[in-house]
Coordinates of C-alpha atoms and ligand atoms in Angstrom, one line a residue:
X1 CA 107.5 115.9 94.8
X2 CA 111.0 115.2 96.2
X3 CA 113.0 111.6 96.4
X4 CA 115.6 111.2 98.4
X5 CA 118.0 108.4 98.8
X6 CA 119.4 108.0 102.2
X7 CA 122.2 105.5 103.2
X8 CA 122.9 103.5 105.4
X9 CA 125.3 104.0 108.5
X10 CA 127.3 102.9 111.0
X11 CA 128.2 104.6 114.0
X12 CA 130.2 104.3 117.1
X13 CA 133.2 102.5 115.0
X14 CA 134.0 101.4 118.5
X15 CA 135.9 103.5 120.2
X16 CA 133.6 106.5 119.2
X17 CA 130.4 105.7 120.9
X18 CA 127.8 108.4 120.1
X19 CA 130.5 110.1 118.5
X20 CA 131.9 108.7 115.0
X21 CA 129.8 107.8 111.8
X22 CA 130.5 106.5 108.2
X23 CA 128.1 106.3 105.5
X24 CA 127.7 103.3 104.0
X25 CA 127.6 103.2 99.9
X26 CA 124.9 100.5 100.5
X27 CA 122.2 99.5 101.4
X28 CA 120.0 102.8 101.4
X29 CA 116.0 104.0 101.6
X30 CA 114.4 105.8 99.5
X31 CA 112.0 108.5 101.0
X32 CA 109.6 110.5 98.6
X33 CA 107.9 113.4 99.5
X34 CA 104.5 115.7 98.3
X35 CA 103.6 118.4 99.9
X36 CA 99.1 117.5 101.7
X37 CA 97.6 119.2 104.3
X38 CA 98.1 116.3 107.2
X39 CA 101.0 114.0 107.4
X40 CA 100.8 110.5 106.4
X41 CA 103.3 108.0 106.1
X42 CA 103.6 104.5 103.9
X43 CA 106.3 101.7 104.2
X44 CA 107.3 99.3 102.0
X45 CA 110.8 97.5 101.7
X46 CA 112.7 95.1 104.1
X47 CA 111.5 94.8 107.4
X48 CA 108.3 97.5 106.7
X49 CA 105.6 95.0 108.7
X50 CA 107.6 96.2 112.0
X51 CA 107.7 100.1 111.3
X52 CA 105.0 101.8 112.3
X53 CA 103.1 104.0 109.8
X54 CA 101.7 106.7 112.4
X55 CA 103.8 109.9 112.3
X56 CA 103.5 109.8 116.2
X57 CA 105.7 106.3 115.9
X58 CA 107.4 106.9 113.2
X59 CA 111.4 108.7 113.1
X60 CA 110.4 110.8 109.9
X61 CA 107.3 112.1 111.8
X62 CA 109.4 113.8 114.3
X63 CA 111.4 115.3 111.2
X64 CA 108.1 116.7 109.6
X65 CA 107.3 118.3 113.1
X66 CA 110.7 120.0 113.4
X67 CA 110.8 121.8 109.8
X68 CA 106.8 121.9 109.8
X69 CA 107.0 120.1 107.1
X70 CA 103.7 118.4 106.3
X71 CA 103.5 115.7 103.5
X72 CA 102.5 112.4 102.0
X73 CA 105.7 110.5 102.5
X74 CA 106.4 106.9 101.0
X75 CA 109.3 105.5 102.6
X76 CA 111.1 102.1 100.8
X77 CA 113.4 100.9 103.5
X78 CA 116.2 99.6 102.2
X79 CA 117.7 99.7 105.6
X80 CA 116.5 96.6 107.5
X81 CA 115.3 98.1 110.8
X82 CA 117.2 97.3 114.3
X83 CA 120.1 96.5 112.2
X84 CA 122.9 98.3 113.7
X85 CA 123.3 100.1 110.3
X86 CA 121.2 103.3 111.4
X87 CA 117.9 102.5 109.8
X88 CA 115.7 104.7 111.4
X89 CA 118.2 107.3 110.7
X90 CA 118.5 106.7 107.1
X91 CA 114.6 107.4 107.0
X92 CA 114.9 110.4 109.2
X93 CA 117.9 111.8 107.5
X94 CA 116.1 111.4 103.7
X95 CA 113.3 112.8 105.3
X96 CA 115.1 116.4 106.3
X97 CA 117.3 116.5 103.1
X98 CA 113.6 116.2 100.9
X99 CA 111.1 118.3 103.1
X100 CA 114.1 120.8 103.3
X101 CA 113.3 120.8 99.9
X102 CA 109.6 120.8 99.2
X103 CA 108.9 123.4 101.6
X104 CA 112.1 125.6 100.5
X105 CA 113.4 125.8 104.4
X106 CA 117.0 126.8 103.4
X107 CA 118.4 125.1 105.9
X108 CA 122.0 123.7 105.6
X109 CA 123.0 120.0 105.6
X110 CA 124.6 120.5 108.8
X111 CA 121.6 122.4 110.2
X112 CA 119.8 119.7 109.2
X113 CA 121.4 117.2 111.6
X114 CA 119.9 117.9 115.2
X115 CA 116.7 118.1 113.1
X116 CA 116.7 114.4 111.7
X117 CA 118.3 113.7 115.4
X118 CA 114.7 113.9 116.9
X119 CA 113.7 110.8 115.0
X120 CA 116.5 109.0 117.0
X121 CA 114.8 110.5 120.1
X122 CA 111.5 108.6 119.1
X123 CA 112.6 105.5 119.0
X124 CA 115.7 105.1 121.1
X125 CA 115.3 107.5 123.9
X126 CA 117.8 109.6 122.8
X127 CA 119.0 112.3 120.0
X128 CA 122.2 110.8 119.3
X129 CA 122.9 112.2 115.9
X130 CA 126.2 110.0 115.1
X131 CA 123.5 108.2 112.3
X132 CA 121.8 110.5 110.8
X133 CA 125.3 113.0 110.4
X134 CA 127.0 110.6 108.2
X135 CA 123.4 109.9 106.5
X136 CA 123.3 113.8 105.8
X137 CA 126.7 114.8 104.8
X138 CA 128.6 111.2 103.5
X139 CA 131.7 110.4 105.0
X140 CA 133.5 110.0 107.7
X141 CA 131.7 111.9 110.6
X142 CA 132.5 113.4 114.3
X143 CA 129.3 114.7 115.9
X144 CA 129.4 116.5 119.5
X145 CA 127.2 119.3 120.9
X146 CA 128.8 121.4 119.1
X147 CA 128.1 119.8 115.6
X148 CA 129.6 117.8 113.0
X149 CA 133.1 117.4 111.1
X150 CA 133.1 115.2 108.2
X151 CA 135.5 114.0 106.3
X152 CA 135.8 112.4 103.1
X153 CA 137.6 108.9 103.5
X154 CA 138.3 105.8 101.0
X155 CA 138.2 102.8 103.0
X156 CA 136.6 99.8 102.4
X157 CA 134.2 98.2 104.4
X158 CA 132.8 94.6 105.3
X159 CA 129.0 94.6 107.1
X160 CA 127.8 91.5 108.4
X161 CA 124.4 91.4 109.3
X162 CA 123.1 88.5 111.0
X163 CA 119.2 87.3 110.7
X164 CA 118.3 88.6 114.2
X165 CA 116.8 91.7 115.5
X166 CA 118.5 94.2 118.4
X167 CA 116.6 97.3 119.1
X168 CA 119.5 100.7 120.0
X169 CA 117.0 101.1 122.9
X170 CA 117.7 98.0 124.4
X171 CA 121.1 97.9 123.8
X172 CA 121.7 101.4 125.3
X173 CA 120.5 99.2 128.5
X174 CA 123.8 97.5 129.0
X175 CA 126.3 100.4 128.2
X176 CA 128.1 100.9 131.6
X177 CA 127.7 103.8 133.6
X178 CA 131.3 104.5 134.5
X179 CA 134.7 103.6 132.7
X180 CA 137.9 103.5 134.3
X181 CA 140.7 105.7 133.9
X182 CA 142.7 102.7 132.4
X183 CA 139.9 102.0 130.3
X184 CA 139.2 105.7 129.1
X185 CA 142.8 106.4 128.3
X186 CA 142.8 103.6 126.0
X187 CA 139.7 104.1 124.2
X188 CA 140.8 108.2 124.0
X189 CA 144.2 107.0 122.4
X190 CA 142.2 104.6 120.1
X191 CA 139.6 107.2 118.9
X192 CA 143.1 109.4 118.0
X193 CA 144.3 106.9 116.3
X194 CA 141.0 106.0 114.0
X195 CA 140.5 109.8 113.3
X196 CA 144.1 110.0 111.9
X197 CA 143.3 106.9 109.9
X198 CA 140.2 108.4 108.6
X199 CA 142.0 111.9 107.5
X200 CA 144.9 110.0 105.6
X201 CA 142.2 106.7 104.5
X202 CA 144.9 104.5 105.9
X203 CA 142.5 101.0 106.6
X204 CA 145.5 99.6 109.0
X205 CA 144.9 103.0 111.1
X206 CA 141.3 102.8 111.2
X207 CA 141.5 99.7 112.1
X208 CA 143.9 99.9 115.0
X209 CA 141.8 102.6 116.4
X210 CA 138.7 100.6 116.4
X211 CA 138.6 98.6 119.5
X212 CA 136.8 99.7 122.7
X213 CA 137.1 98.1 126.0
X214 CA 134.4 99.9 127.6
X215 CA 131.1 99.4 125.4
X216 CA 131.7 96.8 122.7
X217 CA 132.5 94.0 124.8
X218 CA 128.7 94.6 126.5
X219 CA 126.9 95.0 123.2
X220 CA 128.8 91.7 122.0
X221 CA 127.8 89.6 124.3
X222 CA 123.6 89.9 122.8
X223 CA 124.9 88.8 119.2
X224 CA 125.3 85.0 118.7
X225 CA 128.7 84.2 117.4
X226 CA 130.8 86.9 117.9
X227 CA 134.1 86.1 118.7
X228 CA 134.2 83.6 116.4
X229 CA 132.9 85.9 113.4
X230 CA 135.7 88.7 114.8
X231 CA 138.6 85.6 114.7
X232 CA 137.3 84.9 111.0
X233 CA 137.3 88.4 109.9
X234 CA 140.7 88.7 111.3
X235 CA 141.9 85.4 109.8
X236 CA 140.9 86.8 106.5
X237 CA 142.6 90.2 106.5
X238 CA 140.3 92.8 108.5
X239 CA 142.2 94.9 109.9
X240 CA 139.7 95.9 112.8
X241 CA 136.3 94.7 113.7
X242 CA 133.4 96.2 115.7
X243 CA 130.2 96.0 116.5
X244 CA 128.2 98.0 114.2
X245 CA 126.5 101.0 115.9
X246 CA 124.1 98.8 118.8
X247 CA 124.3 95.6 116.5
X248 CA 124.0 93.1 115.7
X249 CA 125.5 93.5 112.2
X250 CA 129.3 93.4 112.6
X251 CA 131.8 96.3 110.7
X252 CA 134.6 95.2 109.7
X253 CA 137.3 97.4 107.7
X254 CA 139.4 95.7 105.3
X255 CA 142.5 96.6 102.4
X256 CA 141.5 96.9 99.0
X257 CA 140.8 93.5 97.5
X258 CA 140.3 91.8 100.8
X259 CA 136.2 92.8 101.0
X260 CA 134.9 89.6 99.3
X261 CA 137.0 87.0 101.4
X262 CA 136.3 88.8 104.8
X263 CA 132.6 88.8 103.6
X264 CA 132.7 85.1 103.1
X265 CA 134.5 84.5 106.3
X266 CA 132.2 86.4 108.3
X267 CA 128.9 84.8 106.8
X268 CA 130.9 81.4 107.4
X269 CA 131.4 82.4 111.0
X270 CA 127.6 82.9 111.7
X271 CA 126.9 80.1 110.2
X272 CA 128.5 77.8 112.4
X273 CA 127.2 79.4 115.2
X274 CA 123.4 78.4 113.3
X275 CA 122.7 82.2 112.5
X276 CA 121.7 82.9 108.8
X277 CA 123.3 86.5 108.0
X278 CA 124.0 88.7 104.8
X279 CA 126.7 90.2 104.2
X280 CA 127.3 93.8 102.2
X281 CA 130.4 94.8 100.9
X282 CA 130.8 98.9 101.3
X283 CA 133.0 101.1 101.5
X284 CA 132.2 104.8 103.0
X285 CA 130.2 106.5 101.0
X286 CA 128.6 109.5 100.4
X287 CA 125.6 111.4 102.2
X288 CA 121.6 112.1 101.1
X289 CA 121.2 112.3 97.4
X290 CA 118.1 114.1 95.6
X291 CA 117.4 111.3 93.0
X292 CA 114.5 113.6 91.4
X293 CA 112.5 116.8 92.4
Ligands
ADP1 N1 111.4 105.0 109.5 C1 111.8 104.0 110.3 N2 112.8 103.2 109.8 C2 113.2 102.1 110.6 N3 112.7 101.9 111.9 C3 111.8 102.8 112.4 C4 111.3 103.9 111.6 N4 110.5 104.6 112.4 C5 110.4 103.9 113.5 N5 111.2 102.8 113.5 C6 111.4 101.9 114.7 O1 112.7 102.0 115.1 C7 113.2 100.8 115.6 C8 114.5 100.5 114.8 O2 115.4 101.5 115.2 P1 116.7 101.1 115.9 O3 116.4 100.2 117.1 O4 117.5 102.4 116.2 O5 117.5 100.2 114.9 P2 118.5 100.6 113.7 O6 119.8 100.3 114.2 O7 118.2 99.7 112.6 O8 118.3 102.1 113.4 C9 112.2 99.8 115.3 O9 111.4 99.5 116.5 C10 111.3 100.5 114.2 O10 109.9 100.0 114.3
LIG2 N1 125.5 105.5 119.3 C1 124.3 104.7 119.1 C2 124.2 104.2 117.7 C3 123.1 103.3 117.4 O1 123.1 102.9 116.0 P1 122.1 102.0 115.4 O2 122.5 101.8 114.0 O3 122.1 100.7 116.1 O4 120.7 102.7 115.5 C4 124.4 103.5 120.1 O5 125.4 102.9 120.1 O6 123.4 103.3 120.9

């Protein structure tokens, strides 16, 4: 038997769209697995009545085809799903790093990434692996077709997640199908600019490097509230706010010491606009962790 803890991510950072990644140090699932002759999947945790439990359906199912890798699996989602904070990648990615492990595949983390990418496929249409890399190997991450960077990176972090559901797959319906060269110059310049941050963990670099003018202000428009949650996070010291991977939970990254009032200031902000929310105050984190084998 092998558990795995997986955490939860958030990708895009704005101007990075199917590109950047940062684990989160929280919230996370848990995914155990024991070797059985067919595949079969339980769910328990936050949100489990709308995962499906057939390994057809499910994002670790997809993983257990890849590394032929069949198991008993128990999945306790920490991760609430169509969050915006990669929870069907956590599950996929906790999935690869443990049957990696039961079977003794040998693969490496980074090998492991287009493998828990196939989960995303399932349920979203498409591998994008810019959750599931920063699930894997913690961190800052860059994914392209060529495969992953990661960096290590302090900076702390502010998620907001409101009481509503999104699913990626629909919000990959309203990214635009063209950008201007205005627009693609500044969102190149931006993603520089983040990256650097990253390297040095500078927040007021990351931060600066976060906005987008080509995607963001599509997916923003489907979550309630906000410009006015944005405005308050500001107001309280973020120094950049985004939405987090397709939404609708809201990143924000903020100095040391300023987490709890942008937290506040954010749940405030929903409020107002008569959306519950929670708020979780991260930093980046580290990747998959074997809790026991
Ligand atoms: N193991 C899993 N964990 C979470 N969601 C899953 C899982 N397997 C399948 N799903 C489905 O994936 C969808 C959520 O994924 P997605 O829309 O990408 O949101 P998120 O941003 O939270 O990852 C839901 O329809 C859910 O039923
Ligand atoms: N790049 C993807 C990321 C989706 O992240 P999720 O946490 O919402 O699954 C996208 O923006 O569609």
């Amino acid at each position: 038997m092998v558990t795995v803890r997986a955490p939860a991510t958030s990708a895009n950072l704005g101007s990075g769209f199917d590109v950047f990644g940062a684990a989160l140090t929280r919230p996370a699932d848990v995914v155990t697995v024991e070797k059985a002759a067919e595949t079969t999947i339980e769910v328990t945790g936050v949100g489990a009545q709308y995962i499906p439990e057939d390994p057809e359906k499910n994002t670790v199912g997809a993983v257990v085809e890849a590394l032929d890798a069949p198991a008993r699996i128990h999945i306790d989602k920490g991760v609430r799903p169509a969050s915006g904070l990669g929870s069907s990648a956590a599950s996929a990615a906790g999935a690869a790093v443990a049957l990696n492990r039961l079977y003794d595949r040998g693969l490496s983390r980074s090998e492991l990434v287009p493998i828990a990418a196939e989960g995303e496929a399932v349920v979203s249409g498409v591998a994008h692996s810019d959750n599931v890399a920063p699930s894997i190997l913690g961190g800052f991450t860059v994914t392209t077709s060529e495969g992953t960077h990661a960096v290590d990176a302090s900076i702390p972090l502010v998620v907001c997640l409101p009481d509503v559901a999104v699913s990626t797959r629909d919000a990959r319906r309203v990214v635009p199908e063209t950008a201007s060269m205005e627009d693609l110059v500044e969102t190149v310049g931006n993603a520089a600019t983040l990256a650097v941050g990253m390297c040095r963990s500078d927040p007021d670099l990351v931060g600066a490097g976060m906005s987008d003018p080509v995607v963001t202000p599509e997916r923003a428009r489907l979550i309630t509230g906000y410009d006015e949650v944005c405005d308050a996070a500001f107001d309280a010291g973020a120094t950049g706010v985004t939405v987090s991977g397709a939404g609708p939970a809201v990143l924000a990254v903020c100095r040391d010491g300023r987490r709890r009032g942008v937290a506040a200031a954010m749940l405030d902000a929903f409020s107002e606009a008569g959306i519950d929310a929670r708020a979780y105050q991260s930093r980046i984190g580290r990747g998959a962790t074997v809790l026991e084998e």
